[in-house]
PDB file of C-alpha atoms in Angstrom:
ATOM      1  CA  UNK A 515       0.000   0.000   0.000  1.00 64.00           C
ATOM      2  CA  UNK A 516       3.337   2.354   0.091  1.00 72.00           C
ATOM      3  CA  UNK A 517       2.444   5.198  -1.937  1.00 86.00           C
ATOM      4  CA  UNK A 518      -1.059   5.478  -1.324  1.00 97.00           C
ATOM      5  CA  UNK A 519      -2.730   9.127  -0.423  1.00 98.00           C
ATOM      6  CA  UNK A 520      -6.149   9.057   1.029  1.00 98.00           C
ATOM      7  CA  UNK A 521      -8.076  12.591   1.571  1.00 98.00           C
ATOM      8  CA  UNK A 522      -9.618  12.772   4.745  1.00 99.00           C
ATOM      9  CA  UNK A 523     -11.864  15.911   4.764  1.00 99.00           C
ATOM     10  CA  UNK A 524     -12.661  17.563   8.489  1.00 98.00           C
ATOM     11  CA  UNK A 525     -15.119  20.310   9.078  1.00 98.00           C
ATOM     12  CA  UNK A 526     -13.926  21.582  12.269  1.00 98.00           C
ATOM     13  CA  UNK A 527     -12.695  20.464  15.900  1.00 98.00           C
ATOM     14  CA  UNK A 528     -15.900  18.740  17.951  1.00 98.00           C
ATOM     15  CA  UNK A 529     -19.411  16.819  16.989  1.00 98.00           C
ATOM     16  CA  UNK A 530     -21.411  19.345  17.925  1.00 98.00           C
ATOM     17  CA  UNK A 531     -19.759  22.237  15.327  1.00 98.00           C
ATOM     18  CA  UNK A 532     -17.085  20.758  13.243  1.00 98.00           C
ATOM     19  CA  UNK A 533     -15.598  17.268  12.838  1.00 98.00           C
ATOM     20  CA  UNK A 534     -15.965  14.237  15.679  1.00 98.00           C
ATOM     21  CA  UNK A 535     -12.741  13.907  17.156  1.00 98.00           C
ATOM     22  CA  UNK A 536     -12.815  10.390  17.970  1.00 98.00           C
ATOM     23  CA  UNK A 537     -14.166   9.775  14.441  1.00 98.00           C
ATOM     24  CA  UNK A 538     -11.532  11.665  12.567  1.00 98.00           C
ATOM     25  CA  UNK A 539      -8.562  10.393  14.389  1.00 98.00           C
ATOM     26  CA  UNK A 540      -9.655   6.539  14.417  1.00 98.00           C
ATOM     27  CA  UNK A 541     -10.022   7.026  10.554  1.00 98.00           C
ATOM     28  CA  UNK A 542      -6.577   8.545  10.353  1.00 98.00           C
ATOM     29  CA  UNK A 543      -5.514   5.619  13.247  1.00 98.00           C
ATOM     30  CA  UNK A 544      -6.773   2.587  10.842  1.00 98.00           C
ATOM     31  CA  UNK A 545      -5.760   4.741   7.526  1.00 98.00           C
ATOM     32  CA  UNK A 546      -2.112   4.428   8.745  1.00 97.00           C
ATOM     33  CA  UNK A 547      -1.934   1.304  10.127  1.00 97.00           C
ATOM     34  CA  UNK A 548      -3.100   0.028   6.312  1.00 97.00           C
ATOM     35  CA  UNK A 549       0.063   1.652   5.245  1.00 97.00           C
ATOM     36  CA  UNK A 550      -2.108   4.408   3.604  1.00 97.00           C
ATOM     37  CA  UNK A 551      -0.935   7.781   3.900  1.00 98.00           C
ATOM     38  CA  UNK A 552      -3.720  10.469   5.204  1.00 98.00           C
ATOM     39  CA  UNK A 553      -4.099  14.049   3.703  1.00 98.00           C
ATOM     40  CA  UNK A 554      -6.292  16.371   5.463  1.00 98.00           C
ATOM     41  CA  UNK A 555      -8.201  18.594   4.116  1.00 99.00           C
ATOM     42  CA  UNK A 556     -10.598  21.348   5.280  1.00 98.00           C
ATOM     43  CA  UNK A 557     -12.524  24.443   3.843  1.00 98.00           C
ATOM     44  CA  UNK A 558     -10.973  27.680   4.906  1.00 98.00           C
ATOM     45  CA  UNK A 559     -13.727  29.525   5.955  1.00 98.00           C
ATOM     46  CA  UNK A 560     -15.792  30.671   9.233  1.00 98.00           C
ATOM     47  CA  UNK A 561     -17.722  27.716  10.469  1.00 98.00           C
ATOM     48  CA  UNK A 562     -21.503  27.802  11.016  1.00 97.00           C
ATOM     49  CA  UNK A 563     -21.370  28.426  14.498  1.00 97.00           C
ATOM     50  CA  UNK A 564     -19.295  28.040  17.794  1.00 98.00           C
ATOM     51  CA  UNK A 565     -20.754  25.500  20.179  1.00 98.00           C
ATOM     52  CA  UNK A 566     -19.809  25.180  24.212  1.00 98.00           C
ATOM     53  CA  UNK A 567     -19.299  21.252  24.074  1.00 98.00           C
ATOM     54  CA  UNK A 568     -19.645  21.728  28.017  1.00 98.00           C
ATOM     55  CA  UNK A 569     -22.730  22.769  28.068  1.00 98.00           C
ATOM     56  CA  UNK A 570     -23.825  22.346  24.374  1.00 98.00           C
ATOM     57  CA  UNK A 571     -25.190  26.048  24.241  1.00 98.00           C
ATOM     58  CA  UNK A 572     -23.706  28.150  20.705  1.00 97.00           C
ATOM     59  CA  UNK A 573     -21.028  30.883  22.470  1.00 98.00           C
ATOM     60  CA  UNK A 574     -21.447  33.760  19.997  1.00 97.00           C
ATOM     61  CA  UNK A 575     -17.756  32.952  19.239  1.00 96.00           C
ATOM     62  CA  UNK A 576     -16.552  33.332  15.422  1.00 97.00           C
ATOM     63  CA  UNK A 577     -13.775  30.277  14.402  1.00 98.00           C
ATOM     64  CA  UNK A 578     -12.847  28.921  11.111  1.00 98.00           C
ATOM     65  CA  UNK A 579     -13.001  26.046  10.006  1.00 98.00           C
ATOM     66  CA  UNK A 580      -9.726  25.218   8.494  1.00 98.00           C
ATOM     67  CA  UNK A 581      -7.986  26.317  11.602  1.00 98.00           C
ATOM     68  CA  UNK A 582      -9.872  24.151  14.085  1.00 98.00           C
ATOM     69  CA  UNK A 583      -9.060  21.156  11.768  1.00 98.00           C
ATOM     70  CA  UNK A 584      -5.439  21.647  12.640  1.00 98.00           C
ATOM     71  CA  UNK A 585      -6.371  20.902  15.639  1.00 98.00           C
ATOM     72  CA  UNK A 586      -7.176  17.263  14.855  1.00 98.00           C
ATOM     73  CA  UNK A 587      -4.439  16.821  12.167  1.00 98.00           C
ATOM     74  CA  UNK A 588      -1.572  18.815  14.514  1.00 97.00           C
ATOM     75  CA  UNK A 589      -1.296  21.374  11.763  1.00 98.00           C
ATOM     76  CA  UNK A 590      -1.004  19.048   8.674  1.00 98.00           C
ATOM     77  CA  UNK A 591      -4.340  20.158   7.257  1.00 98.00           C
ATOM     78  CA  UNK A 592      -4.508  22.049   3.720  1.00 98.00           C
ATOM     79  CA  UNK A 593      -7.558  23.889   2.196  1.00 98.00           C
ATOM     80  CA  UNK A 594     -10.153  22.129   0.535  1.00 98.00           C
ATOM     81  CA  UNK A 595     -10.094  23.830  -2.564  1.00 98.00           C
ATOM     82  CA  UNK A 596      -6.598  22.802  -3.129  1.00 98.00           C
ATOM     83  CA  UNK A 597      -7.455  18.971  -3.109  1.00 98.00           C
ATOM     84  CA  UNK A 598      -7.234  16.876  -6.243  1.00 98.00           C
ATOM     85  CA  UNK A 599      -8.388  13.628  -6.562  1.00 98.00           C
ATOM     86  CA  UNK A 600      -5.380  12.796  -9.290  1.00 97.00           C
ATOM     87  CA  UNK A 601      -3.194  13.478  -6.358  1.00 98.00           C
ATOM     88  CA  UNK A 602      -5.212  11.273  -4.355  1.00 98.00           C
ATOM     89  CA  UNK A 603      -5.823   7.350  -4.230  1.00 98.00           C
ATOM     90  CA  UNK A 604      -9.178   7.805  -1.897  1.00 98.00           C
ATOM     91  CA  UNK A 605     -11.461  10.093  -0.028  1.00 98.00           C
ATOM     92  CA  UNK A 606     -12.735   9.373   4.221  1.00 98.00           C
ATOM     93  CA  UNK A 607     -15.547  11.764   5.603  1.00 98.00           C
ATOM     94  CA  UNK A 608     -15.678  11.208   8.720  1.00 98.00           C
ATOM     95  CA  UNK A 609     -18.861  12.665  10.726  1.00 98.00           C
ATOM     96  CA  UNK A 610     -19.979  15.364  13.323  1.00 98.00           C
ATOM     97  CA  UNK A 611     -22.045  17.356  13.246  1.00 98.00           C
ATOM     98  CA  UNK A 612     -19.710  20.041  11.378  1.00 98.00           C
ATOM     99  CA  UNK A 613     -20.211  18.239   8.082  1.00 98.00           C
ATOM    100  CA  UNK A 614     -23.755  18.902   8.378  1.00 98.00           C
ATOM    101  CA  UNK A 615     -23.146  22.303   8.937  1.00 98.00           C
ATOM    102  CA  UNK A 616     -19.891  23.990   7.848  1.00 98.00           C
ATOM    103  CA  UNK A 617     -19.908  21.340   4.487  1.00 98.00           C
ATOM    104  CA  UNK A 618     -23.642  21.823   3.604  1.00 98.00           C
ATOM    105  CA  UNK A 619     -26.275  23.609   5.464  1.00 97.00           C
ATOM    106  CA  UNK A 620     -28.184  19.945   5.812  1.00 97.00           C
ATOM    107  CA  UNK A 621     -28.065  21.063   9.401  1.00 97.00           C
ATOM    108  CA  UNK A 622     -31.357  23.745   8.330  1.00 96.00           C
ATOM    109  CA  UNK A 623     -32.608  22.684   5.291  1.00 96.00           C
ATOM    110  CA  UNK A 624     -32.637  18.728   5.463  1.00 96.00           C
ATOM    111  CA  UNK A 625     -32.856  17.301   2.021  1.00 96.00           C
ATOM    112  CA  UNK A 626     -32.748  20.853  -0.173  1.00 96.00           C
ATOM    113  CA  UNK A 627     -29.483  20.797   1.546  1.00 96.00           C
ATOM    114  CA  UNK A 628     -26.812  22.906  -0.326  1.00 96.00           C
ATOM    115  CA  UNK A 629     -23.241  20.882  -0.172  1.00 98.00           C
ATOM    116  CA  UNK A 630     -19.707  22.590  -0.364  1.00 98.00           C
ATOM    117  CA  UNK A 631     -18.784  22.804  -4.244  1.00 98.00           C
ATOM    118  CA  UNK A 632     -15.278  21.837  -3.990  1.00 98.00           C
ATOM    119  CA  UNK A 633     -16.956  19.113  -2.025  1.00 98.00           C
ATOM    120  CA  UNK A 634     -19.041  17.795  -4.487  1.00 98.00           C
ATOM    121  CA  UNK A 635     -16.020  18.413  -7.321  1.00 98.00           C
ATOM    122  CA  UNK A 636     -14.119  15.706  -5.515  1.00 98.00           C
ATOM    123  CA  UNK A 637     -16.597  13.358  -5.515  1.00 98.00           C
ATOM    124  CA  UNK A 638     -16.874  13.762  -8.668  1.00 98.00           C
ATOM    125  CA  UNK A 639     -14.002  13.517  -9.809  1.00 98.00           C
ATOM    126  CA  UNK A 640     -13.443   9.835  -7.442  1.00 98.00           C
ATOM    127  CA  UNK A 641     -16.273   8.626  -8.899  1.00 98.00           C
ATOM    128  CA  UNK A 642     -15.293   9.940 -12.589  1.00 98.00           C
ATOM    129  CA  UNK A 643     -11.900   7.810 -12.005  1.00 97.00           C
ATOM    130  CA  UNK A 644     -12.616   4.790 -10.083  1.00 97.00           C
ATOM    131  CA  UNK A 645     -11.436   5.874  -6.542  1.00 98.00           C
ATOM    132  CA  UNK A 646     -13.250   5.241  -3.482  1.00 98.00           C
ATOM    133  CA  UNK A 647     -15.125   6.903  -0.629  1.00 98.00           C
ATOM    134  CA  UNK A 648     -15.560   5.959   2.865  1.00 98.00           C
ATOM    135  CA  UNK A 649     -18.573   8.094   4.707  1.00 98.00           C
ATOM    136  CA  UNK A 650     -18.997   7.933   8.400  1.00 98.00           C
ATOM    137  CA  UNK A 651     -21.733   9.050  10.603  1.00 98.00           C
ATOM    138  CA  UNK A 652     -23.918  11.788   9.282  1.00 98.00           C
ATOM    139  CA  UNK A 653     -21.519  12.094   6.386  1.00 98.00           C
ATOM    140  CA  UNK A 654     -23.342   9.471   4.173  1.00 98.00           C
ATOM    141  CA  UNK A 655     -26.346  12.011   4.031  1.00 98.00           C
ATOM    142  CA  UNK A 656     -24.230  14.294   2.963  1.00 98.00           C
ATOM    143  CA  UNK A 657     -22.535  12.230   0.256  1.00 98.00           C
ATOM    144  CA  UNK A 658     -26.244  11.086  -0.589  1.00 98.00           C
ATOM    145  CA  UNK A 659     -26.789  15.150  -1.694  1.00 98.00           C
ATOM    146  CA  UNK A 660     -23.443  15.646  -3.869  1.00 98.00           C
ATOM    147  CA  UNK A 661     -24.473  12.298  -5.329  1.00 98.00           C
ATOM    148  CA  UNK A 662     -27.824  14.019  -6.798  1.00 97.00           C
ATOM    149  CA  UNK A 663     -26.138  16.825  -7.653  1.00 97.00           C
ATOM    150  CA  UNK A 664     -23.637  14.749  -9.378  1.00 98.00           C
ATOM    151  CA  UNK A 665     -27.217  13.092 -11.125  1.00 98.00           C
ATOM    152  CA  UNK A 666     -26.124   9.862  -9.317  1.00 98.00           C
ATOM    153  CA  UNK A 667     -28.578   7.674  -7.687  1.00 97.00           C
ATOM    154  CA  UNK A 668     -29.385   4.729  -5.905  1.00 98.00           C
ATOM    155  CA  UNK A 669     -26.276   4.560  -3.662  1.00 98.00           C
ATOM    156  CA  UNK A 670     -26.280   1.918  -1.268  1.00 98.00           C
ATOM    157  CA  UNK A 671     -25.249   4.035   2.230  1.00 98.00           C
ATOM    158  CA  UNK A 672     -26.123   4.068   5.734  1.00 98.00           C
ATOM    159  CA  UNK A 673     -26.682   6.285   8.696  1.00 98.00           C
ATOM    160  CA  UNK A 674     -27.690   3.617  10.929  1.00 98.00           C
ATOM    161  CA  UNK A 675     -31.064   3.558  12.125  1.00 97.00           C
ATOM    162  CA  UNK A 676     -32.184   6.727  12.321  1.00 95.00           C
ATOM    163  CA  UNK A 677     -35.605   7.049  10.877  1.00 97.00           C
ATOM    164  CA  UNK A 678     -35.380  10.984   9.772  1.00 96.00           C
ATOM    165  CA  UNK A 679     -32.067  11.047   8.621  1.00 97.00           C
ATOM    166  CA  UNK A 680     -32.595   7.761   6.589  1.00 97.00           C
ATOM    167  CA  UNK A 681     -35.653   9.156   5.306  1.00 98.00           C
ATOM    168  CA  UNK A 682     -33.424  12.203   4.437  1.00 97.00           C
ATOM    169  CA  UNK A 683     -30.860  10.085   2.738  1.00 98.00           C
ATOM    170  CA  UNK A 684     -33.807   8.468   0.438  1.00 98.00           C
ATOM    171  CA  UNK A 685     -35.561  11.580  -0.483  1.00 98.00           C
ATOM    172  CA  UNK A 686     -32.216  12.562  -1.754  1.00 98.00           C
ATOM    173  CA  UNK A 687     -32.069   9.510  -4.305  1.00 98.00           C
ATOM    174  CA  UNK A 688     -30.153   7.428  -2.245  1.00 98.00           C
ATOM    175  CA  UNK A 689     -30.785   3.645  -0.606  1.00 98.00           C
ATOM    176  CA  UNK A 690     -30.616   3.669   2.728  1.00 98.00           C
ATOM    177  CA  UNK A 691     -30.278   0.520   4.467  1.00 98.00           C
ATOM    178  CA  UNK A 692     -29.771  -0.103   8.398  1.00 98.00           C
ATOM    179  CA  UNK A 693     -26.873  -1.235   9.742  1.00 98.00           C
ATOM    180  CA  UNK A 694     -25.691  -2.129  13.241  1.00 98.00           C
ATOM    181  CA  UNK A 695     -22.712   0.526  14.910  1.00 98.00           C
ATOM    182  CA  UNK A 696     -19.838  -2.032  14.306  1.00 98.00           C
ATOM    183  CA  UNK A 697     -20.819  -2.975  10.605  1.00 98.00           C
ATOM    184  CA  UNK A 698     -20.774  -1.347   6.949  1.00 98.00           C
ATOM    185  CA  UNK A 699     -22.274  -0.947   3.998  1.00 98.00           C
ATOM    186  CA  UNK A 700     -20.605  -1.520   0.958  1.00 98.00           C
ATOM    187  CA  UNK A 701     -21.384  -0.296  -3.171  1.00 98.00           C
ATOM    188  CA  UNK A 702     -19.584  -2.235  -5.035  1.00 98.00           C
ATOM    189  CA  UNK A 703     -20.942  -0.390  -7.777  1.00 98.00           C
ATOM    190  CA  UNK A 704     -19.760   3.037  -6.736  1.00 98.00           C
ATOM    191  CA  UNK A 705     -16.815   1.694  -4.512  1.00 98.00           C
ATOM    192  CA  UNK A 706     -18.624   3.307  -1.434  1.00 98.00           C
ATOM    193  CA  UNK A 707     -18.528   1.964   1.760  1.00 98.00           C
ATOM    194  CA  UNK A 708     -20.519   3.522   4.887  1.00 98.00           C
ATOM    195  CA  UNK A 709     -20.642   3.115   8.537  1.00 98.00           C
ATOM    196  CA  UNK A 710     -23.009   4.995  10.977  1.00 98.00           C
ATOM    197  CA  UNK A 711     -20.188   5.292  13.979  1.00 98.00           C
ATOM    198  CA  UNK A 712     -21.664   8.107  16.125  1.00 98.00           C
ATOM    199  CA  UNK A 713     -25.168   8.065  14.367  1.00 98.00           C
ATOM    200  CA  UNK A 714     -25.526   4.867  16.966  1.00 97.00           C
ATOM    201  CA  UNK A 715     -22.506   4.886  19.445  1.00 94.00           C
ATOM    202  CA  UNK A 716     -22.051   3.846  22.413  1.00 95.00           C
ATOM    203  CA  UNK A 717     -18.227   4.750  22.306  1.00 96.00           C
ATOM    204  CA  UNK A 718     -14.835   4.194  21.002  1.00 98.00           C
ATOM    205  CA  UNK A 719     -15.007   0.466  20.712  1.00 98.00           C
ATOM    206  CA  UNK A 720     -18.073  -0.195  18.863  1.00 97.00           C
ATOM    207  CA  UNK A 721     -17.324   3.246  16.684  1.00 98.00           C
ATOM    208  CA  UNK A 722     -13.662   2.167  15.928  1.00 98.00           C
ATOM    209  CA  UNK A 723     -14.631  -1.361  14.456  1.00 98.00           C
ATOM    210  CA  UNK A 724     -17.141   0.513  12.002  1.00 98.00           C
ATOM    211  CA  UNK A 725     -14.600   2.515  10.859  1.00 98.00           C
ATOM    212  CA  UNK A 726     -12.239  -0.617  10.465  1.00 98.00           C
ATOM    213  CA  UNK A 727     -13.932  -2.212   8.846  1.00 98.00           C
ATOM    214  CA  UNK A 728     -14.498   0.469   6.088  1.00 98.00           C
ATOM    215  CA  UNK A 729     -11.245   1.075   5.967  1.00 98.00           C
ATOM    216  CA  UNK A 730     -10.509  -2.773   5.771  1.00 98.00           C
ATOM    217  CA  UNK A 731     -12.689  -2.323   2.628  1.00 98.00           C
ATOM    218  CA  UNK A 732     -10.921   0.722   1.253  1.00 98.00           C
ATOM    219  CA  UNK A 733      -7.894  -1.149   1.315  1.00 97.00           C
ATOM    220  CA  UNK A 734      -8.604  -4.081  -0.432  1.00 97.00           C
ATOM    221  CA  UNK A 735     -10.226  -1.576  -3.049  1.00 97.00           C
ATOM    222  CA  UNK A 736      -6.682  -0.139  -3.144  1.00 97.00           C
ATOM    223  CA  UNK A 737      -4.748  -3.157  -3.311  1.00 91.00           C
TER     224      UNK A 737
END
């Protein structure tokens, strides 16, 4: 696998207003220990909104995205806009709820969600050449939206259980099927493989063999 870049896109530092922690650095964790090599990326912009993670009240602060994303990838983190997916082997969302906010606004408008374009370019453009996409957590909804954008449907993803967001995810052309916390979902058409992580919990454990196991399938994708 020497030689291999994967993209890992963050939107932010915390589930509640930019990427899950434990998500993002388990994918990064299970990314390496493939022998993949991890690129982060994140848009360089202000994010949606500040949120105490104490109390889980919005502060009034102003932060940027980009910025808090450093904090997960200890400053190795480059602007989305600047990714390129013929630099790139492979492309991990992780989830929080930052992707539903500071990568789309699915956050407030659900299924007439509007998704980052530079977002939706690299899907694109994986999907154009052959390359594959993990989505974790919420991030499969999210996918599900660039995918229609993209005039792609019928994607096999999950989000777990959750009736709404599943709902979401099949309004927006998608199939969503249900899938326990330490499980995936795999399109072999698409090369997409899901797992809902956080959408279920309970903790590190159960979140981090999802996420394995995605990237387990990534990998042999890659091989």
């Amino acid at each position: 696998m020497q030689g291999k870049r994967v993209g890992v896109v963050l939107a932010g530092c915390g589930y509640l207003d930019g990427a899950e922690i434990t998500e993002a650095v388990l994918s990064l964790y299970f990314l390496e220990r493939a022998g993949l090599e991890p690129r982060c990326f994140a848009p360089d912009r202000p994010q949606m909104h500040v949120v105490d993670h104490l109390t889980g009240q919005p502060t009034g602060e102003t932060r940027n995205v980009l910025v808090e994303s450093a904090r997960i990838a200890r400053g190795k983190v480059e602007p989305l806009d600047r990714a390129r997916m013929d630099e790139l082997d492979a492309l991990v969302l992780p989830g929080g709820y930052g992707v539903a906010k500071n990568l789309s606004d699915f956050a407030v408008r659900g299924p007439e969600a509007d998704i980052d374009p530079d977002l939706v370019r690299l899907v694109g453009e994986a999907l154009s050449r052959g390359k594959p996409l993990v989505a974790i957590c919420i991030s499969p909804a999210i996918l599900a939206a660039a995918l229609r954008k993209l005039g792609i449907g019928n994607a096999r993803l999950t989000i777990g259980d959750d009736a709404g967001t599943a709902a979401a995810v099949t309004a927006l052309g998608a199939r969503h099927e249900a899938c326990p916390v330490d499980r995936a979902i795999v399109d072999e058409r698409l090369r997409i493989v899901s797992t809902p992580a956080y959408m279920l919990g309970p903790g590190p454990r159960d979140v981090g063999a999802g996420i394995e196991q995605a990237v387990a399938t990534l990998t042999g994708w890659l091989r």
